[in-house]
Amino acid sequence: MAEQKATNITWHDAAVTPAERAKNLGQKGCTLWMTGLSASGKSTIAVALEQVLLQRGKHAYRLDGDNIRMGLNKNLGFSADDRAENIRRIGEVAKLFADAGIITITSFISPYRKDRDAVRALHDAAKIPFIEVHIDLPIEEAEKRDPKGLYKKARAAVAAGKGMGFTGIDDPYEAPSNAELVLPSHQLSIAESVQKCLDILESRGLLKA
Amino acid sequence: MAEQKATNITWHDAAVTPAERAKNLGQKGCTLWMTGLSASGKSTIAVALEQVLLQRGKHAYRLDGDNIRMGLNKNLGFSADDRAENIRRIGEVAKLFADAGIITITSFISPYRKDRDAVRALHDAAKIPFIEVHIDLPIEEAEKRDPKGLYKKARAAVAAGKGMGFTGIDDPYEAPSNAELVLPSHQLSIAESVQKCLDILESRGLLKA
């Protein structure tokens, strides 16, 4: 009987193709790479977008500080090298998720253009759609929000002569010049930002097989 | 009109739950961790299993040397530390995929019990099912197969007094003592091995929401 059951099992030598995955999932895998200042709203938009996609029967997954910094990247600090390695690893994992057919949403400050462009190149080389989403909140607005008091702390550290390397205060945020989508989060509701993400996914044919 | 569309968008603050993902995908995320000697058949079984799962409308993804060693782990060598870090990262990524609801199949020699047990502990802590699958081919059989001539090379290196640290030849393979599934790949067809993997997924309720 075990043998009879086993006769139902057939496969081919080649790996599963992206088209086969897309057909199975009713969507095409891709990476939505959210970049922006601390408190700009990246995670809030990502959480809402993921839920809305799931409500619509799509399959999305978020990579963010919560599931990366304490796990895969727990052996990285905040030196220049470690920051670059942090983004490199996240980019590689996002690429794997997208290759698996998932709509992958990352939300990391990712302040350096060079690091983001390397992730884009990685996706381009594998022909996996990469959508850079700049959550474009002016630094003044981010400082006004400051829900975790991080800007206040960074300003105090700088005033005391002890730099923290905090993005936007004493470390640069290099805004994307070629983002596929720019969301000025002080001028848009969360729902509007989510809708714009859905629109770009839709317009690129990523929400169907 | 943009606003009207946006009124369809609702979400809650909490993250998506595993149950919500399971319902969406018709399965529960888990990790099938294949371990065994070089040439034992890990990848062959993994490739076949992935395809059979996809044929049945399930969502599986393989992590293997091809997509990990040249990507996420391309900055790791073969020192003891790097080997441990290799498995640690793969374990973290498998956990993320399983958390995303995917049936995740890894195929790496992963010779050290300590490294595999650390990956198991990671999954246990997150209440994510972890199924260790020992592809149990005796070393003599693996050497007979030797499709890439690696055993021959390793034997020659040892004979010349230059160790390679090749698993089974001059580096230990620590067989699992608590594997959920043992597949003696010299006694089973590929189809039978795949069927046994399906059976364990089924018996644990992982092929339904």
Tab-separated table of C-alpha atoms in Angstrom:
chain	number	residue	atom	x	y	z
A	1	MET	CA	0.000	0.000	0.000
A	2	ALA	CA	2.903	2.277	0.735
A	3	GLU	CA	4.133	1.521	-2.760
A	4	GLN	CA	0.772	2.281	-4.299
A	5	LYS	CA	0.686	5.625	-2.589
A	6	ALA	CA	4.201	6.303	-3.775
A	7	THR	CA	3.141	5.872	-7.406
A	8	ASN	CA	1.302	9.196	-7.087
A	9	ILE	CA	4.623	10.866	-6.632
A	10	THR	CA	6.272	12.299	-9.714
A	11	TRP	CA	8.724	15.115	-10.148
A	12	HIS	CA	11.259	16.483	-12.565
A	13	ASP	CA	14.938	17.121	-11.985
A	14	ALA	CA	14.796	20.870	-12.398
A	15	ALA	CA	13.952	23.187	-9.551
A	16	VAL	CA	10.510	24.734	-9.252
A	17	THR	CA	10.248	27.784	-11.512
A	18	PRO	CA	9.076	31.258	-10.434
A	19	ALA	CA	6.097	30.844	-12.795
A	20	GLU	CA	5.033	27.624	-11.023
A	21	ARG	CA	5.246	29.373	-7.665
A	22	ALA	CA	3.318	32.370	-8.973
A	23	LYS	CA	0.549	30.123	-10.254
A	24	ASN	CA	0.324	28.373	-6.899
A	25	LEU	CA	0.212	31.577	-4.889
A	26	GLY	CA	-1.734	33.827	-7.273
A	27	GLN	CA	0.941	36.491	-7.124
A	28	LYS	CA	4.546	37.186	-8.034
A	29	GLY	CA	7.245	37.347	-5.416
A	30	CYS	CA	8.886	40.736	-4.937
A	31	THR	CA	10.560	42.935	-2.373
A	32	LEU	CA	9.096	46.218	-1.146
A	33	TRP	CA	12.036	47.902	0.514
A	34	MET	CA	10.882	50.660	2.871
A	35	THR	CA	13.533	53.190	3.786
A	36	GLY	CA	13.238	56.307	5.904
A	37	LEU	CA	14.152	58.035	9.143
A	38	SER	CA	13.415	56.607	12.556
A	39	ALA	CA	9.745	57.435	13.392
A	40	SER	CA	8.891	58.084	9.736
A	41	GLY	CA	6.203	55.400	9.819
A	42	LYS	CA	7.916	52.525	7.982
A	43	SER	CA	6.800	49.811	10.379
A	44	THR	CA	3.276	51.168	10.806
A	45	ILE	CA	2.741	51.186	7.057
A	46	ALA	CA	4.409	47.767	6.690
A	47	VAL	CA	2.208	46.185	9.397
A	48	ALA	CA	-0.956	47.603	7.809
A	49	LEU	CA	0.094	46.646	4.275
A	50	GLU	CA	0.879	43.078	5.295
A	51	GLN	CA	-2.551	42.676	6.886
A	52	VAL	CA	-4.414	44.199	3.964
A	53	LEU	CA	-2.583	41.897	1.544
A	54	LEU	CA	-3.468	38.874	3.677
A	55	GLN	CA	-7.117	39.967	3.844
A	56	ARG	CA	-7.069	39.904	0.065
A	57	GLY	CA	-5.744	36.363	0.004
A	58	LYS	CA	-2.199	37.405	-0.819
A	59	HIS	CA	0.903	36.155	0.968
A	60	ALA	CA	3.160	38.752	2.467
A	61	TYR	CA	5.835	38.735	5.133
A	62	ARG	CA	7.620	41.504	6.956
A	63	LEU	CA	11.281	41.619	7.819
A	64	ASP	CA	11.919	44.214	10.487
A	65	GLY	CA	14.032	44.981	13.511
A	66	ASP	CA	11.927	42.712	15.709
A	67	ASN	CA	12.552	39.518	13.799
A	68	ILE	CA	16.023	40.296	12.404
A	69	ARG	CA	18.053	42.156	15.007
A	70	MET	CA	17.407	39.586	17.756
A	71	GLY	CA	17.817	36.657	15.393
A	72	LEU	CA	19.807	36.460	12.170
A	73	ASN	CA	21.726	39.667	12.904
A	74	LYS	CA	22.119	39.395	16.655
A	75	ASN	CA	25.889	39.077	16.215
A	76	LEU	CA	26.135	42.486	14.521
A	77	GLY	CA	26.729	45.822	16.224
A	78	PHE	CA	26.569	49.356	14.879
A	79	SER	CA	30.016	49.886	13.364
A	80	ALA	CA	30.093	50.959	9.721
A	81	ASP	CA	30.998	47.416	8.656
A	82	ASP	CA	28.288	45.847	10.778
A	83	ARG	CA	25.652	48.255	9.474
A	84	ALA	CA	26.561	47.357	5.910
A	85	GLU	CA	26.526	43.638	6.756
A	86	ASN	CA	23.152	44.097	8.469
A	87	ILE	CA	21.584	45.469	5.287
A	88	ARG	CA	23.410	42.953	3.096
A	89	ARG	CA	21.999	40.000	5.043
A	90	ILE	CA	18.498	41.490	5.083
A	91	GLY	CA	18.753	42.017	1.330
A	92	GLU	CA	19.784	38.396	0.791
A	93	VAL	CA	16.938	37.102	2.951
A	94	ALA	CA	14.399	39.402	1.250
A	95	LYS	CA	15.592	38.041	-2.075
A	96	LEU	CA	15.046	34.458	-0.868
A	97	PHE	CA	11.524	35.288	0.329
A	98	ALA	CA	10.705	37.017	-2.943
A	99	ASP	CA	12.145	34.040	-4.824
A	100	ALA	CA	9.759	31.868	-2.795
A	101	GLY	CA	6.885	33.907	-4.252
A	102	ILE	CA	6.189	36.011	-1.169
A	103	ILE	CA	5.476	39.752	-1.237
A	104	THR	CA	8.295	40.696	1.078
A	105	ILE	CA	8.154	43.972	2.992
A	106	THR	CA	11.267	45.211	4.749
A	107	SER	CA	11.271	48.140	7.145
A	108	PHE	CA	14.701	49.321	8.131
A	109	ILE	CA	16.118	52.850	8.178
A	110	SER	CA	18.766	51.657	5.679
A	111	PRO	CA	20.261	55.156	5.467
A	112	TYR	CA	23.064	54.563	2.965
A	113	ARG	CA	22.390	54.661	-0.751
A	114	LYS	CA	25.283	52.297	-1.442
A	115	ASP	CA	23.834	49.542	0.756
A	116	ARG	CA	20.345	49.885	-0.716
A	117	ASP	CA	21.708	49.918	-4.248
A	118	ALA	CA	23.617	46.708	-3.532
A	119	VAL	CA	20.347	45.048	-2.483
A	120	ARG	CA	18.681	46.362	-5.631
A	121	ALA	CA	21.526	44.959	-7.758
A	122	LEU	CA	21.124	41.584	-6.063
A	123	HIS	CA	17.450	41.509	-7.011
A	124	ASP	CA	18.083	42.796	-10.523
A	125	ALA	CA	20.646	40.066	-11.149
A	126	ALA	CA	18.067	37.438	-10.155
A	127	LYS	CA	15.272	39.202	-12.104
A	128	ILE	CA	13.263	39.624	-8.904
A	129	PRO	CA	11.160	42.813	-8.710
A	130	PHE	CA	12.559	45.340	-6.252
A	131	ILE	CA	10.435	48.309	-5.248
A	132	GLU	CA	12.152	50.943	-3.156
A	133	VAL	CA	9.654	52.872	-1.061
A	134	HIS	CA	10.915	56.080	0.494
A	135	ILE	CA	8.914	56.981	3.579
A	136	ASP	CA	9.710	60.639	3.215
A	137	LEU	CA	9.099	62.388	6.514
A	138	PRO	CA	11.148	65.577	7.065
A	139	ILE	CA	13.519	65.312	9.994
A	140	GLU	CA	11.649	68.126	11.858
A	141	GLU	CA	8.460	66.079	11.721
A	142	ALA	CA	10.251	62.900	12.791
A	143	GLU	CA	11.701	64.753	15.784
A	144	LYS	CA	8.258	66.066	16.702
A	145	ARG	CA	6.863	62.503	16.692
A	146	ASP	CA	9.814	60.863	18.477
A	147	PRO	CA	7.642	58.136	20.075
A	148	LYS	CA	10.589	56.403	21.749
A	149	GLY	CA	12.491	59.567	22.731
A	150	LEU	CA	15.399	58.546	20.513
A	151	TYR	CA	15.871	61.921	18.835
A	152	LYS	CA	15.862	63.661	22.200
A	153	LYS	CA	18.499	61.253	23.448
A	154	ALA	CA	20.613	61.735	20.327
A	155	ARG	CA	20.396	65.563	20.576
A	156	ALA	CA	21.460	65.369	24.229
A	157	ALA	CA	24.372	63.092	23.368
A	158	VAL	CA	25.564	65.446	20.633
A	159	ALA	CA	25.203	68.465	22.975
A	160	ALA	CA	27.333	66.611	25.532
A	161	GLY	CA	29.981	65.999	22.889
A	162	LYS	CA	29.233	62.272	22.674
A	163	GLY	CA	28.049	61.328	19.228
A	164	MET	CA	25.673	58.390	18.840
A	165	GLY	CA	25.810	58.108	15.077
A	166	PHE	CA	22.031	58.586	15.030
A	167	THR	CA	20.552	58.850	11.544
A	168	GLY	CA	19.442	62.385	10.737
A	169	ILE	CA	21.209	63.876	13.778
A	170	ASP	CA	24.876	62.966	13.624
A	171	ASP	CA	24.827	60.418	10.833
A	172	PRO	CA	23.499	61.062	7.336
A	173	TYR	CA	20.283	59.793	5.829
A	174	GLU	CA	20.922	59.526	2.110
A	175	ALA	CA	17.496	59.867	0.530
A	176	PRO	CA	16.880	57.659	-2.508
A	177	SER	CA	17.093	59.423	-5.841
A	178	ASN	CA	15.436	56.577	-7.745
A	179	ALA	CA	12.770	55.200	-5.401
A	180	GLU	CA	9.839	53.572	-7.192
A	181	LEU	CA	7.482	55.129	-4.651
A	182	VAL	CA	7.752	58.156	-2.357
A	183	LEU	CA	5.341	58.404	0.564
A	184	PRO	CA	5.395	61.769	2.390
A	185	SER	CA	4.029	60.268	5.585
A	186	HIS	CA	3.128	63.644	7.129
A	187	GLN	CA	0.773	64.325	4.225
A	188	LEU	CA	-0.787	60.887	3.812
A	189	SER	CA	-2.930	58.756	6.091
A	190	ILE	CA	-1.724	55.217	6.744
A	191	ALA	CA	-4.591	53.949	4.586
A	192	GLU	CA	-3.503	56.209	1.724
A	193	SER	CA	0.085	55.023	1.992
A	194	VAL	CA	-1.076	51.404	1.985
A	195	GLN	CA	-3.264	52.101	-1.056
A	196	LYS	CA	-0.300	53.541	-2.929
A	197	CYS	CA	1.720	50.398	-2.171
A	198	LEU	CA	-1.174	48.246	-3.410
A	199	ASP	CA	-1.430	50.409	-6.538
A	200	ILE	CA	2.207	49.946	-7.466
A	201	LEU	CA	2.014	46.178	-6.830
A	202	GLU	CA	-1.112	46.037	-8.980
A	203	SER	CA	0.279	48.202	-11.762
A	204	ARG	CA	3.335	45.969	-12.032
A	205	GLY	CA	1.212	42.849	-12.295
A	206	LEU	CA	2.523	41.433	-9.033
A	207	LEU	CA	-0.871	40.671	-7.483
A	208	LYS	CA	-1.656	37.985	-10.028
A	209	ALA	CA	0.157	34.888	-11.271
B	1	MET	CA	-11.748	58.592	-5.518
B	2	ALA	CA	-8.416	57.734	-3.934
B	3	GLU	CA	-10.054	58.372	-0.563
B	4	GLN	CA	-12.984	56.135	-1.359
B	5	LYS	CA	-10.667	53.331	-2.279
B	6	ALA	CA	-8.750	53.897	0.925
B	7	THR	CA	-11.880	53.310	3.031
B	8	ASN	CA	-11.639	49.622	2.140
B	9	ILE	CA	-8.429	49.475	4.078
B	10	THR	CA	-8.646	48.365	7.690
B	11	TRP	CA	-6.109	46.737	9.943
B	12	HIS	CA	-5.309	46.142	13.569
B	13	ASP	CA	-2.182	47.124	15.484
B	14	ALA	CA	-1.075	43.590	16.262
B	15	ALA	CA	1.024	41.584	13.869
B	16	VAL	CA	-0.520	38.843	11.743
B	17	THR	CA	-0.870	35.646	13.784
B	18	PRO	CA	0.385	32.191	12.738
B	19	ALA	CA	-3.269	31.039	12.674
B	20	GLU	CA	-4.181	33.788	10.194
B	21	ARG	CA	-1.271	32.788	7.966
B	22	ALA	CA	-2.192	29.099	8.228
B	23	LYS	CA	-5.772	29.854	7.191
B	24	ASN	CA	-4.558	31.850	4.206
B	25	LEU	CA	-2.132	29.184	3.035
B	26	GLY	CA	-4.012	26.023	4.017
B	27	GLN	CA	-1.031	24.698	5.938
B	28	LYS	CA	1.147	25.380	8.954
B	29	GLY	CA	4.658	26.706	8.609
B	30	CYS	CA	7.412	24.354	9.729
B	31	THR	CA	11.014	23.402	9.091
B	32	LEU	CA	12.073	20.033	7.716
B	33	TRP	CA	15.767	19.900	8.484
B	34	MET	CA	17.526	17.306	6.336
B	35	THR	CA	20.906	16.210	7.631
B	36	GLY	CA	23.256	13.583	6.271
B	37	LEU	CA	26.548	12.851	4.569
B	38	SER	CA	27.580	14.336	1.269
B	39	ALA	CA	25.930	12.259	-1.501
B	40	SER	CA	23.369	10.792	0.890
B	41	GLY	CA	20.519	12.151	-1.217
B	42	LYS	CA	19.402	15.172	0.833
B	43	SER	CA	19.039	17.537	-2.107
B	44	THR	CA	17.453	14.954	-4.400
B	45	ILE	CA	14.780	14.181	-1.826
B	46	ALA	CA	14.325	17.881	-1.013
B	47	VAL	CA	13.855	18.829	-4.689
B	48	ALA	CA	11.298	16.062	-5.189
B	49	LEU	CA	9.458	16.830	-1.947
B	50	GLU	CA	9.187	20.527	-2.775
B	51	GLN	CA	7.673	19.753	-6.162
B	52	VAL	CA	5.213	17.199	-4.826
B	53	LEU	CA	4.053	19.659	-2.164
B	54	LEU	CA	3.559	22.353	-4.798
B	55	GLN	CA	1.619	19.931	-7.022
B	56	ARG	CA	-0.721	19.463	-4.080
B	57	GLY	CA	-1.256	23.190	-3.713
B	58	LYS	CA	1.073	23.544	-0.747
B	59	HIS	CA	3.768	26.163	-0.412
B	60	ALA	CA	7.272	24.940	0.175
B	61	TYR	CA	10.721	26.416	-0.259
B	62	ARG	CA	14.166	24.885	-0.173
B	63	LEU	CA	17.220	26.370	1.423
B	64	ASP	CA	20.335	24.667	0.142
B	65	GLY	CA	23.933	25.258	-0.795
B	66	ASP	CA	22.970	26.782	-4.120
B	67	ASN	CA	20.940	29.652	-2.730
B	68	ILE	CA	22.745	30.133	0.594
B	69	ARG	CA	26.472	29.642	0.103
B	70	MET	CA	26.684	32.111	-2.797
B	71	GLY	CA	24.352	34.591	-1.153
B	72	LEU	CA	23.657	35.088	2.550
B	73	ASN	CA	26.688	33.063	3.624
B	74	LYS	CA	29.143	34.014	0.915
B	75	ASN	CA	31.323	35.740	3.511
B	76	LEU	CA	31.806	32.509	5.484
B	77	GLY	CA	34.586	29.987	5.024
B	78	PHE	CA	35.080	26.520	6.484
B	79	SER	CA	36.697	27.221	9.845
B	80	ALA	CA	34.950	25.725	12.869
B	81	ASP	CA	33.484	29.138	13.735
B	82	ASP	CA	32.326	29.782	10.200
B	83	ARG	CA	30.700	26.345	9.942
B	84	ALA	CA	28.759	27.008	13.122
B	85	GLU	CA	27.761	30.485	11.907
B	86	ASN	CA	26.710	28.966	8.574
B	87	ILE	CA	24.238	26.635	10.278
B	88	ARG	CA	23.117	29.337	12.734
B	89	ARG	CA	22.167	31.720	9.924
B	90	ILE	CA	20.417	28.975	7.962
B	91	GLY	CA	18.504	28.049	11.110
B	92	GLU	CA	17.418	31.659	11.632
B	93	VAL	CA	16.293	32.006	8.021
B	94	ALA	CA	14.446	28.663	8.120
B	95	LYS	CA	12.663	29.894	11.243
B	96	LEU	CA	11.601	33.090	9.431
B	97	PHE	CA	10.273	31.103	6.456
B	98	ALA	CA	8.399	28.736	8.759
B	99	ASP	CA	7.029	31.731	10.666
B	100	ALA	CA	5.782	33.041	7.320
B	101	GLY	CA	3.751	29.836	6.977
B	102	ILE	CA	6.001	28.104	4.465
B	103	ILE	CA	6.969	24.416	4.619
B	104	THR	CA	10.691	25.024	4.696
B	105	ILE	CA	13.076	22.299	3.593
B	106	THR	CA	16.766	22.677	4.328
B	107	SER	CA	19.407	20.363	2.898
B	108	PHE	CA	22.836	20.813	4.407
B	109	ILE	CA	25.229	18.193	5.754
B	110	SER	CA	25.031	19.965	9.162
B	111	PRO	CA	27.313	17.363	10.747
B	112	TYR	CA	27.449	18.650	14.329
B	113	ARG	CA	24.735	17.757	16.798
B	114	LYS	CA	25.331	20.945	18.779
B	115	ASP	CA	24.608	23.172	15.782
B	116	ARG	CA	21.459	21.260	14.822
B	117	ASP	CA	20.224	21.260	18.399
B	118	ALA	CA	20.692	25.029	18.548
B	119	VAL	CA	18.451	25.382	15.479
B	120	ARG	CA	15.910	23.069	17.086
B	121	ALA	CA	15.964	25.157	20.283
B	122	LEU	CA	15.387	28.308	18.236
B	123	HIS	CA	12.272	26.758	16.694
B	124	ASP	CA	11.049	25.335	19.995
B	125	ALA	CA	11.332	28.739	21.666
B	126	ALA	CA	9.145	30.233	18.931
B	127	LYS	CA	6.736	27.244	18.980
B	128	ILE	CA	7.515	26.525	15.336
B	129	PRO	CA	7.475	22.836	14.347
B	130	PHE	CA	10.947	21.460	13.674
B	131	ILE	CA	11.316	18.065	12.018
B	132	GLU	CA	14.818	16.672	11.843
B	133	VAL	CA	15.172	14.229	8.950
B	134	HIS	CA	18.270	12.052	8.995
B	135	ILE	CA	19.164	10.899	5.505
B	136	ASP	CA	20.942	7.859	6.828
B	137	LEU	CA	23.238	6.513	4.146
B	138	PRO	CA	26.246	4.535	5.448
B	139	ILE	CA	29.570	6.145	4.581
B	140	GLU	CA	30.560	3.134	2.398
B	141	GLU	CA	27.480	3.681	0.257
B	142	ALA	CA	28.086	7.417	0.059
B	143	GLU	CA	31.652	6.775	-1.093
B	144	LYS	CA	30.393	4.354	-3.737
B	145	ARG	CA	28.025	7.004	-5.094
B	146	ASP	CA	30.466	9.938	-4.910
B	147	PRO	CA	28.875	11.758	-7.873
B	148	LYS	CA	31.193	14.761	-7.597
B	149	GLY	CA	34.351	12.806	-6.735
B	150	LEU	CA	34.573	14.575	-3.382
B	151	TYR	CA	35.233	11.460	-1.309
B	152	LYS	CA	37.972	10.385	-3.672
B	153	LYS	CA	39.567	13.807	-3.366
B	154	ALA	CA	39.284	13.750	0.419
B	155	ARG	CA	40.823	10.250	0.655
B	156	ALA	CA	43.701	11.387	-1.547
B	157	ALA	CA	44.242	14.489	0.571
B	158	VAL	CA	44.322	12.447	3.772
B	159	ALA	CA	46.735	9.935	2.157
B	160	ALA	CA	49.002	12.839	1.223
B	161	GLY	CA	48.929	14.066	4.825
B	162	LYS	CA	46.798	17.106	3.963
B	163	GLY	CA	43.478	16.971	5.791
B	164	MET	CA	40.461	18.621	4.186
B	165	GLY	CA	38.112	18.353	7.146
B	166	PHE	CA	35.738	16.398	4.942
B	167	THR	CA	32.719	15.044	6.767
B	168	GLY	CA	32.897	11.275	7.224
B	169	ILE	CA	36.550	11.091	6.170
B	170	ASP	CA	38.569	13.361	8.415
B	171	ASP	CA	35.802	15.232	10.175
B	172	PRO	CA	33.014	13.592	12.153
B	173	TYR	CA	29.387	13.228	11.165
B	174	GLU	CA	27.429	13.194	14.395
B	175	ALA	CA	24.272	11.274	13.570
B	176	PRO	CA	21.097	12.580	15.223
B	177	SER	CA	19.890	10.591	18.205
B	178	ASN	CA	16.465	12.200	18.238
B	179	ALA	CA	15.550	12.737	14.583
B	180	GLU	CA	11.813	12.782	13.936
B	181	LEU	CA	12.391	10.808	10.744
B	182	VAL	CA	15.195	8.510	9.570
B	183	LEU	CA	15.439	7.743	5.869
B	184	PRO	CA	17.937	4.997	4.957
B	185	SER	CA	18.371	6.264	1.437
B	186	HIS	CA	20.063	3.072	0.173
B	187	GLN	CA	16.932	1.105	1.093
B	188	LEU	CA	14.248	3.532	-0.043
B	189	SER	CA	13.350	4.930	-3.443
B	190	ILE	CA	13.148	8.697	-3.729
B	191	ALA	CA	9.373	8.395	-3.991
B	192	GLU	CA	9.244	6.366	-0.775
B	193	SER	CA	11.389	8.914	1.036
B	194	VAL	CA	9.146	11.723	-0.199
B	195	GLN	CA	6.078	9.777	0.915
B	196	LYS	CA	7.521	9.388	4.405
B	197	CYS	CA	8.097	13.136	4.586
B	198	LEU	CA	4.503	13.746	3.467
B	199	ASP	CA	3.273	11.250	6.049
B	200	ILE	CA	4.998	12.986	8.928
B	201	LEU	CA	3.755	16.409	7.773
B	202	GLU	CA	0.244	14.963	7.499
B	203	SER	CA	0.350	13.160	10.842
B	204	ARG	CA	1.380	16.366	12.584
B	205	GLY	CA	-1.473	18.307	11.035
B	206	LEU	CA	0.851	20.583	9.102
B	207	LEU	CA	-0.821	20.132	5.709
B	208	LYS	CA	-3.991	21.887	6.828
B	209	ALA	CA	-4.737	25.240	8.445
